[in-house]
PDB file of C-alpha atoms in Angstrom:
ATOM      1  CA  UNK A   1     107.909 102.363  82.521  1.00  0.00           C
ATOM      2  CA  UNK A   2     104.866  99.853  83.519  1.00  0.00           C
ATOM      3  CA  UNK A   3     102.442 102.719  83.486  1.00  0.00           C
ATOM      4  CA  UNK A   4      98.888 101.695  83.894  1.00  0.00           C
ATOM      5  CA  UNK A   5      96.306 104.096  84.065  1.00  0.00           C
ATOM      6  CA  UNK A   6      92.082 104.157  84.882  1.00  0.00           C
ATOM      7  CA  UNK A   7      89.522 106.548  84.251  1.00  0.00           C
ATOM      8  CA  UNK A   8      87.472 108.067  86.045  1.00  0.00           C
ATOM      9  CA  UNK A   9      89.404 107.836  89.454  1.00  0.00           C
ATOM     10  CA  UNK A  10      85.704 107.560  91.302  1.00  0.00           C
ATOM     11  CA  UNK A  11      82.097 108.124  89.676  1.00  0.00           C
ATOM     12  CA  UNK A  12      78.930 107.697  91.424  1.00  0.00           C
ATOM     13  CA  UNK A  13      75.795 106.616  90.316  1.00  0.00           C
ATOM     14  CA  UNK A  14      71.990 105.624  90.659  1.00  0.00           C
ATOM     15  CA  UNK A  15      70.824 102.448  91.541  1.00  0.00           C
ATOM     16  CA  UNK A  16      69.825 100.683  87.591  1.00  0.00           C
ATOM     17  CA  UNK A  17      72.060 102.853  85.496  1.00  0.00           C
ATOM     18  CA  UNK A  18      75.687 101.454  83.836  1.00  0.00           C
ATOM     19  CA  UNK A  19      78.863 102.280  84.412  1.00  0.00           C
ATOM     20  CA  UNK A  20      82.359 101.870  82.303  1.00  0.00           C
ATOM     21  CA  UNK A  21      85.361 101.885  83.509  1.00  0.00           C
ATOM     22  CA  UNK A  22      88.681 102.336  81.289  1.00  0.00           C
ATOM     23  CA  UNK A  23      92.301 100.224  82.161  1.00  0.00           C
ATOM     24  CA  UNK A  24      95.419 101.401  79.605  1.00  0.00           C
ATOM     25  CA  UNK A  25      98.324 100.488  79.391  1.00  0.00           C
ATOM     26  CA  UNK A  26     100.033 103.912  78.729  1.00  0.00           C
ATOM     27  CA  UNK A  27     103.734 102.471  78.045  1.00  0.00           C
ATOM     28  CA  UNK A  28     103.747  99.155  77.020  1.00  0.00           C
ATOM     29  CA  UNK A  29     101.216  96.409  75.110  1.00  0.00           C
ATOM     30  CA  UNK A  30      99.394  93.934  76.928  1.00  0.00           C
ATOM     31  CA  UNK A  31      97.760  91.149  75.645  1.00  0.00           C
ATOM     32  CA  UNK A  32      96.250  90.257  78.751  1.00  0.00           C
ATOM     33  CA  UNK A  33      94.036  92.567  81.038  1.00  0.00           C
ATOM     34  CA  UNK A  34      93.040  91.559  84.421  1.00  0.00           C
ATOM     35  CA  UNK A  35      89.629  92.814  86.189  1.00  0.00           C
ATOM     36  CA  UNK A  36      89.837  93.039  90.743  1.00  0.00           C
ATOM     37  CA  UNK A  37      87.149  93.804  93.232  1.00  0.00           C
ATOM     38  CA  UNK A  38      88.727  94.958  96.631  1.00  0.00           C
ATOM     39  CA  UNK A  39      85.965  95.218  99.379  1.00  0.00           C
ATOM     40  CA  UNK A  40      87.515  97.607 102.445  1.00  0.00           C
ATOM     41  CA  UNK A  41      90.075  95.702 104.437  1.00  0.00           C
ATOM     42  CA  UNK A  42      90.185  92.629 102.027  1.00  0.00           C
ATOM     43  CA  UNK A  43      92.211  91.607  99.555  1.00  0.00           C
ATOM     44  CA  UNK A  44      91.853  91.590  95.571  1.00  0.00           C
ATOM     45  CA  UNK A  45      89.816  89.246  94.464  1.00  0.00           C
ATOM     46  CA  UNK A  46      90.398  88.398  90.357  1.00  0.00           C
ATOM     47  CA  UNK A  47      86.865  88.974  88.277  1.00  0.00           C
ATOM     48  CA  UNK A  48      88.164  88.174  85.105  1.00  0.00           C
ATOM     49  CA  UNK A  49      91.146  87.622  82.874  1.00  0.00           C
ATOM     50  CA  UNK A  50      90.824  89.507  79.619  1.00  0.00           C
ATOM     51  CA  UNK A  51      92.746  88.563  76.233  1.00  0.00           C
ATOM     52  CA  UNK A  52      93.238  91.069  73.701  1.00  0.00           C
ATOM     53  CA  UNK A  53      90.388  90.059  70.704  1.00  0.00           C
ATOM     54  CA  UNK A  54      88.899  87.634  72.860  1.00  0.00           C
ATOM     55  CA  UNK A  55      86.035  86.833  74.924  1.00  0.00           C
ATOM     56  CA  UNK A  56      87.037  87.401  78.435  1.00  0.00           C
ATOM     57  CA  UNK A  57      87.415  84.574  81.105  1.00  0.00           C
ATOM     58  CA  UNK A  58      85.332  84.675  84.256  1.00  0.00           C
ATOM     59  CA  UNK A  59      86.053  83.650  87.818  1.00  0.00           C
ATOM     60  CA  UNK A  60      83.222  81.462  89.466  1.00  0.00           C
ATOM     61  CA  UNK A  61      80.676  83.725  91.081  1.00  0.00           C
ATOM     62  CA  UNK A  62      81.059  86.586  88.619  1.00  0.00           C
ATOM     63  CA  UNK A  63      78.553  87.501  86.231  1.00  0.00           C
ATOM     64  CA  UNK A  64      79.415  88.163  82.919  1.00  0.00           C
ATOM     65  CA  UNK A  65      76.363  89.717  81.855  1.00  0.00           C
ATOM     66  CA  UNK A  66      76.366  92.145  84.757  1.00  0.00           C
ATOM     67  CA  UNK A  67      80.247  92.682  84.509  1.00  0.00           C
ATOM     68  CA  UNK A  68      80.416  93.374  80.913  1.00  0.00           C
ATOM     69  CA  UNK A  69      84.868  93.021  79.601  1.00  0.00           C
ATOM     70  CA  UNK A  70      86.005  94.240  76.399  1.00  0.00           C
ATOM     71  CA  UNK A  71      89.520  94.049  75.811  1.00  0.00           C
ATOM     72  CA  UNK A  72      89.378  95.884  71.920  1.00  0.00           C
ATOM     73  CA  UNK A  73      93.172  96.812  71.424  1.00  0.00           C
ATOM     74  CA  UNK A  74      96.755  96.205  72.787  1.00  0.00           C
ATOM     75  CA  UNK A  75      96.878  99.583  75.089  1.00  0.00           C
ATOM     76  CA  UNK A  76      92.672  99.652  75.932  1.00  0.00           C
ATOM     77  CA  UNK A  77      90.470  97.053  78.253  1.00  0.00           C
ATOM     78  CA  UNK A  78      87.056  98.157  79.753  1.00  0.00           C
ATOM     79  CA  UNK A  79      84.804  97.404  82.442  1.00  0.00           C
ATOM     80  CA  UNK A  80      80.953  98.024  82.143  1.00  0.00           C
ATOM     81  CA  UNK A  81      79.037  97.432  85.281  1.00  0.00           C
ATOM     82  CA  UNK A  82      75.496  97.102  83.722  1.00  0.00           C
ATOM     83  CA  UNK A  83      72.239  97.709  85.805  1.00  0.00           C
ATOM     84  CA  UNK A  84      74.220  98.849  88.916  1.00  0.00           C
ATOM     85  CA  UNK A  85      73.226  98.014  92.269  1.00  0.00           C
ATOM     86  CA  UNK A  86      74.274  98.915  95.942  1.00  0.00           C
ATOM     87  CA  UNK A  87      76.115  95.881  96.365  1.00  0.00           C
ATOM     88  CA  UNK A  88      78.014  96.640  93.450  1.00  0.00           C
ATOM     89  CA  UNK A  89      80.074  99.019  95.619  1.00  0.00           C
ATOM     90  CA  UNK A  90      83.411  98.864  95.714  1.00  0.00           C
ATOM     91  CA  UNK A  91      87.162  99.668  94.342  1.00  0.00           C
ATOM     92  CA  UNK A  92      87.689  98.021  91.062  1.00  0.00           C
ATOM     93  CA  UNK A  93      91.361  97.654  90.112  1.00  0.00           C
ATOM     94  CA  UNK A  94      92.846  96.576  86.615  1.00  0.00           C
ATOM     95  CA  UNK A  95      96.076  94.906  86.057  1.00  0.00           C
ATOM     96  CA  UNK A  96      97.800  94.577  82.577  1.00  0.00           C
ATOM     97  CA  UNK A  97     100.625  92.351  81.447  1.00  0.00           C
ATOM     98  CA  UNK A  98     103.025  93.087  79.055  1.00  0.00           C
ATOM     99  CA  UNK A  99     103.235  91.151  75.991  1.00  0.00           C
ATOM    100  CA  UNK A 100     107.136  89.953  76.678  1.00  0.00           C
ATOM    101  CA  UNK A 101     106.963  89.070  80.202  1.00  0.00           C
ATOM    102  CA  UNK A 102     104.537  86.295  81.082  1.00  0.00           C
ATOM    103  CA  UNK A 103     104.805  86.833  84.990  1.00  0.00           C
ATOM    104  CA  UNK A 104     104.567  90.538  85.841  1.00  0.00           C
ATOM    105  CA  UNK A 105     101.454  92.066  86.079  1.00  0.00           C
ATOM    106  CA  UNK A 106     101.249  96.276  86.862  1.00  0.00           C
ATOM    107  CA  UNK A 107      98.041  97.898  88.512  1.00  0.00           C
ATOM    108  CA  UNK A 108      96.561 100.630  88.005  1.00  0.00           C
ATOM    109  CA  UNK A 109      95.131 103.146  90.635  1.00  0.00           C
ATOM    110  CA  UNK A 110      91.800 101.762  91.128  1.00  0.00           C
ATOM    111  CA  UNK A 111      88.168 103.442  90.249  1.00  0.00           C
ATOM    112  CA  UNK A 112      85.813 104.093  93.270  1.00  0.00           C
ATOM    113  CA  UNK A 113      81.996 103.090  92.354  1.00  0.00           C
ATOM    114  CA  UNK A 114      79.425 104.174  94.470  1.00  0.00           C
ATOM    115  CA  UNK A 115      75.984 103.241  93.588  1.00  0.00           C
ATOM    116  CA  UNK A 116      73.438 104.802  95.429  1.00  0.00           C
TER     117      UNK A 116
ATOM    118  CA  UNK B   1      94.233  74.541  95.834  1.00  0.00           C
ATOM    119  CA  UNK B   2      96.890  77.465  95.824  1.00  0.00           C
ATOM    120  CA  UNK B   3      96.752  79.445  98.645  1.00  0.00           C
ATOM    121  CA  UNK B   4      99.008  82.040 100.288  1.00  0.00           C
ATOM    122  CA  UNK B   5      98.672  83.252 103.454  1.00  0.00           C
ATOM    123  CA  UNK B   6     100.432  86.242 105.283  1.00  0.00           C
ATOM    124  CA  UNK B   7     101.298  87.237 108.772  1.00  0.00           C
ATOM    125  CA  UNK B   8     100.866  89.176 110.585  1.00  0.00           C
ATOM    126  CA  UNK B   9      97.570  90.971 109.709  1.00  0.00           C
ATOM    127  CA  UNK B  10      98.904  93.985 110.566  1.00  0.00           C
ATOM    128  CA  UNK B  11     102.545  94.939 112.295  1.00  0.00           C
ATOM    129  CA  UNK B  12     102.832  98.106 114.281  1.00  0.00           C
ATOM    130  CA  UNK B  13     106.874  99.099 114.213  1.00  0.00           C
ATOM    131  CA  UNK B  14     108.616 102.373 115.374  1.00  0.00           C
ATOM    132  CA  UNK B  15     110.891 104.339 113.224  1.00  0.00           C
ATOM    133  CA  UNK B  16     114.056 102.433 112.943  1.00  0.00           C
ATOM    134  CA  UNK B  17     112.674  98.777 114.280  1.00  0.00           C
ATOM    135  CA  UNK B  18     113.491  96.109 111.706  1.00  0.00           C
ATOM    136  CA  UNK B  19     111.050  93.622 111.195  1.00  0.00           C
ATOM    137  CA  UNK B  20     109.818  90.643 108.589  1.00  0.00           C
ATOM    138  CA  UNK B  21     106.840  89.733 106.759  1.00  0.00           C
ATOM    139  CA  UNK B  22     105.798  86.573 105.954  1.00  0.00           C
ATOM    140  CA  UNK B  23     104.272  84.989 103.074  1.00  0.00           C
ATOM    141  CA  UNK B  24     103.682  81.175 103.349  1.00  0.00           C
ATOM    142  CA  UNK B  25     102.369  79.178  99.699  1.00  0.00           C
ATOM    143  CA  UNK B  26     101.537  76.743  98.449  1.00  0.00           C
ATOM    144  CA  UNK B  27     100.981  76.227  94.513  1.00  0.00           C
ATOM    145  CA  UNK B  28     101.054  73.507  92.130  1.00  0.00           C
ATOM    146  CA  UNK B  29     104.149  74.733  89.710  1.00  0.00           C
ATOM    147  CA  UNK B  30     105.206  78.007  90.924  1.00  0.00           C
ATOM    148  CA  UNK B  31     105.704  80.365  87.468  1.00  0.00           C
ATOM    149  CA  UNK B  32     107.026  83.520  90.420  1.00  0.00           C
ATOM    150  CA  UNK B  33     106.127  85.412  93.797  1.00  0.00           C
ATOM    151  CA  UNK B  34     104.914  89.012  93.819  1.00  0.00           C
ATOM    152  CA  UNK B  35     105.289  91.444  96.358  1.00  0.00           C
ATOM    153  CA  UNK B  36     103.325  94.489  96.137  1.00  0.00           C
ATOM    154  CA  UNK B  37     102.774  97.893  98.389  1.00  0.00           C
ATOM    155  CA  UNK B  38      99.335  99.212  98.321  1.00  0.00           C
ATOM    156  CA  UNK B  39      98.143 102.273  99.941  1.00  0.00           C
ATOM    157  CA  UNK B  40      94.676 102.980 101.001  1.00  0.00           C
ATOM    158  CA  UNK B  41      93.069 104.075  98.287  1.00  0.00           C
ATOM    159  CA  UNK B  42      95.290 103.337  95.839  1.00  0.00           C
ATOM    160  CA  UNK B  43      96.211 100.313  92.949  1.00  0.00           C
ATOM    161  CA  UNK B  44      99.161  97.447  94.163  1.00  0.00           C
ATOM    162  CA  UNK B  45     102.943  98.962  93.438  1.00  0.00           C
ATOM    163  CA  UNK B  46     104.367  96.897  92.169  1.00  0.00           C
ATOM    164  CA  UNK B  47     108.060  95.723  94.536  1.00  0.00           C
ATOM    165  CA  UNK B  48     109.620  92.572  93.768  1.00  0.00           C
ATOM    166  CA  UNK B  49     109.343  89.109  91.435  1.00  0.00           C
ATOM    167  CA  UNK B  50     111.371  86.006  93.059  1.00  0.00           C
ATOM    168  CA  UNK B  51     111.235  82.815  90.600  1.00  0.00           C
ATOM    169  CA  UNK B  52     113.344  80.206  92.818  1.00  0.00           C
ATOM    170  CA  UNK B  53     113.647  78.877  96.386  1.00  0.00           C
ATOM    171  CA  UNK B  54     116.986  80.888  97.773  1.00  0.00           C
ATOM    172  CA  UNK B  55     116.400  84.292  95.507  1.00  0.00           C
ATOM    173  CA  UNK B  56     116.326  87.722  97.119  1.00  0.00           C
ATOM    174  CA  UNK B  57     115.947  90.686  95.975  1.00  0.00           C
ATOM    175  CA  UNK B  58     116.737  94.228  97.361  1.00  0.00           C
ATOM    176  CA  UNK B  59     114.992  97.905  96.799  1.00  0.00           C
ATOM    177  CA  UNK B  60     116.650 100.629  99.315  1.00  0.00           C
ATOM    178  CA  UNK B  61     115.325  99.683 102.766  1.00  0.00           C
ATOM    179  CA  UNK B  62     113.395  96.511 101.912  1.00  0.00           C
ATOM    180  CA  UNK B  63     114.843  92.768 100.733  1.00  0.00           C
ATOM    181  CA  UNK B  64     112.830  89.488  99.851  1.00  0.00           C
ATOM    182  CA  UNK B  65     113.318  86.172  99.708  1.00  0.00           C
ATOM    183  CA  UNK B  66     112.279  83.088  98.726  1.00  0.00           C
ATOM    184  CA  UNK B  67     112.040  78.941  99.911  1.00  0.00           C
ATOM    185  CA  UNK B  68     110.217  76.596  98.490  1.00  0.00           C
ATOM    186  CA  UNK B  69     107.337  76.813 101.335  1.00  0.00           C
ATOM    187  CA  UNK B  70     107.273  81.060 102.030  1.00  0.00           C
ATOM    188  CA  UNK B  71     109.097  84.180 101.218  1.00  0.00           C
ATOM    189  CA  UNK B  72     109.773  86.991 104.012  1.00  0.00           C
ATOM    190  CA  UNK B  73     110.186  90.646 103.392  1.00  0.00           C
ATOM    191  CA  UNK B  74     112.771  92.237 105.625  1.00  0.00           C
ATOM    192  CA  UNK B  75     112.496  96.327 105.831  1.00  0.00           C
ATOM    193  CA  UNK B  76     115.444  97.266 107.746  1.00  0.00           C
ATOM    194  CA  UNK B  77     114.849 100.626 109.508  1.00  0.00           C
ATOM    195  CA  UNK B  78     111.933 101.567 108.236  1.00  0.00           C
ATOM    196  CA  UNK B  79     110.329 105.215 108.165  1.00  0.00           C
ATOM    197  CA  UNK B  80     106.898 106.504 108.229  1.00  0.00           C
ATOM    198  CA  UNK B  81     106.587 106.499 104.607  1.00  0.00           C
ATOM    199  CA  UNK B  82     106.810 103.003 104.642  1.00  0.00           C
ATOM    200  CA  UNK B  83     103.634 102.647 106.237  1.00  0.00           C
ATOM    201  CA  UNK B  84     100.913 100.862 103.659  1.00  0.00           C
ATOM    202  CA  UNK B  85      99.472  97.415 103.196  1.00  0.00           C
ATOM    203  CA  UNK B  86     101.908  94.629 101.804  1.00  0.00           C
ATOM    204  CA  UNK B  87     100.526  92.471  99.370  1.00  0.00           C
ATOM    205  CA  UNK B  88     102.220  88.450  98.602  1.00  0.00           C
ATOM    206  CA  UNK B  89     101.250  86.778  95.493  1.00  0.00           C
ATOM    207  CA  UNK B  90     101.660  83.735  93.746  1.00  0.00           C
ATOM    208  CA  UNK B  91     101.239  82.657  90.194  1.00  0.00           C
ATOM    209  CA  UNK B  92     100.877  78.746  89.650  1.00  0.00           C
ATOM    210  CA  UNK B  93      98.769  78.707  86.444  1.00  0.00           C
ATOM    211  CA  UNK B  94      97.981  82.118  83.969  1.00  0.00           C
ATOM    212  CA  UNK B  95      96.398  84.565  87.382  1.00  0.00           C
ATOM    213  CA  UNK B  96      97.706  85.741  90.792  1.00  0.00           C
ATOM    214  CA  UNK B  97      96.416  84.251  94.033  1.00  0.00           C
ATOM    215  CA  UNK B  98      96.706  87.060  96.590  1.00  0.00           C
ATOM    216  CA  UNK B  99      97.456  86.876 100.211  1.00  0.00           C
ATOM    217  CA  UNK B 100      95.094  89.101 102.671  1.00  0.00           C
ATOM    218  CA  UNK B 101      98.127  91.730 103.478  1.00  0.00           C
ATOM    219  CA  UNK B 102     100.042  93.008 106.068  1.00  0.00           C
ATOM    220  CA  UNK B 103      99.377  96.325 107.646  1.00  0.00           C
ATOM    221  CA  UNK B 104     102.292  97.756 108.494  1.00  0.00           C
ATOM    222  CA  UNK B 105     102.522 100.760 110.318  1.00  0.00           C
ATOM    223  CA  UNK B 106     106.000 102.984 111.000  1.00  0.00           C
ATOM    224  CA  UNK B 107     105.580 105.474 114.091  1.00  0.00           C
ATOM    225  CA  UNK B 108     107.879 108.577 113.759  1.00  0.00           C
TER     226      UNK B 108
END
């Protein structure tokens, strides 16, 4: 159980275009969605925390415009990176909680964006 | 400010050599402690929750526990498919404040 699944696996793009990334919970509900950046040999750093049918919460430094969250059902959160840059590199990781445990959160495998 | 921090950065054991990880917190109100394997290139895997100071918890060769200042995880005899990054984690308010990892690597 505590399946959580992202799509695609790794996608690369041009510099200026979007990308959107898909975190779902395949075996349980979640009401709350969680967004990481992991830069190589560093740890995951939170983005946002996203609430199922509402506006996601950003961490300081994050752009919400650029880093667009929707978080539409109870199974489904996504992550469009608008307007893509170079810098924008890196392994983005989604966590989801389930709706009866407050604590424990479960990953998913991680997406691999490479802009060029 | 919470804040964890692990040690070592990275631990380098042969096949069979015990060893411990360790997690030192601090966090206003702590709501649980995470451990989590991640290999490179994947998502955290998920390992253990420990709620209060003098908890452990056991999965085949690994066992952690808990004070109210750090937790340790203890693999006891470890084999080369233990090697991956170990991940600490606190949660004080509604989000996880992750450590930087241990690299732990198991030499046949």
């Amino acid at each position: 159980g505590a399946v959580v699944s992202q799509h695609p696996s790794w996608v690369i793009c041009k510099s200026g275009t979007s990308v959107k990334i898909e975190c779902r919970s395949l075996d349980f509900q979640a009401t709350t969605m969680f967004w990481y950046r992991q830069f190589p040999k560093q740890s995951l750093m939170l983005m946002a925390t996203s609430n199922e049918g509402s506006k996601a919460t950003y961490e300081q430094g994050v752009e919400k415009d650029k880093f667009l969250i929707n978080h539409a059902s109870l199974t489904l959160s996504t992550l469009t990176v608008t307007s893509a840059h170079p810098e924008d590199s890196s392994f983005y990781i989604c966590s989801a909680r389930e709706s009866s445990s407050y604590n424990e959160q479960f990953f998913g495998p991680g997406t691999r964006l490479t802009v060029l | 400010e919470d804040q964890v921090t692990q040690s070592p950065e990275a631990l380098r054991l042969q096949e069979g050599e015990s060893s411990s990880l360790n997690c030192s917190y601090t966090v206003s109100g702590l709501r649980g402690l995470f451990w989590y394997r991640q290999d490179p290139g994947k998502g955290p895997e998920f390992l253990f929750t420990l709620y209060s100071a003098g908890e452990e918890k056991e999965k085949e060769r690994l066992k952690a526990t808990l004070t109210k200042k750090e937790s340790f995880l203890h693999i006891t005899a470890p084999k080369p498919e233990d090697s991956a990054t170990y991940l600490c984690a606190v949660q004080g308010g509604g989000k996880l404040i992750f450590g930087q990892g241990t690299e732990l690597s198991v030499k046949p």
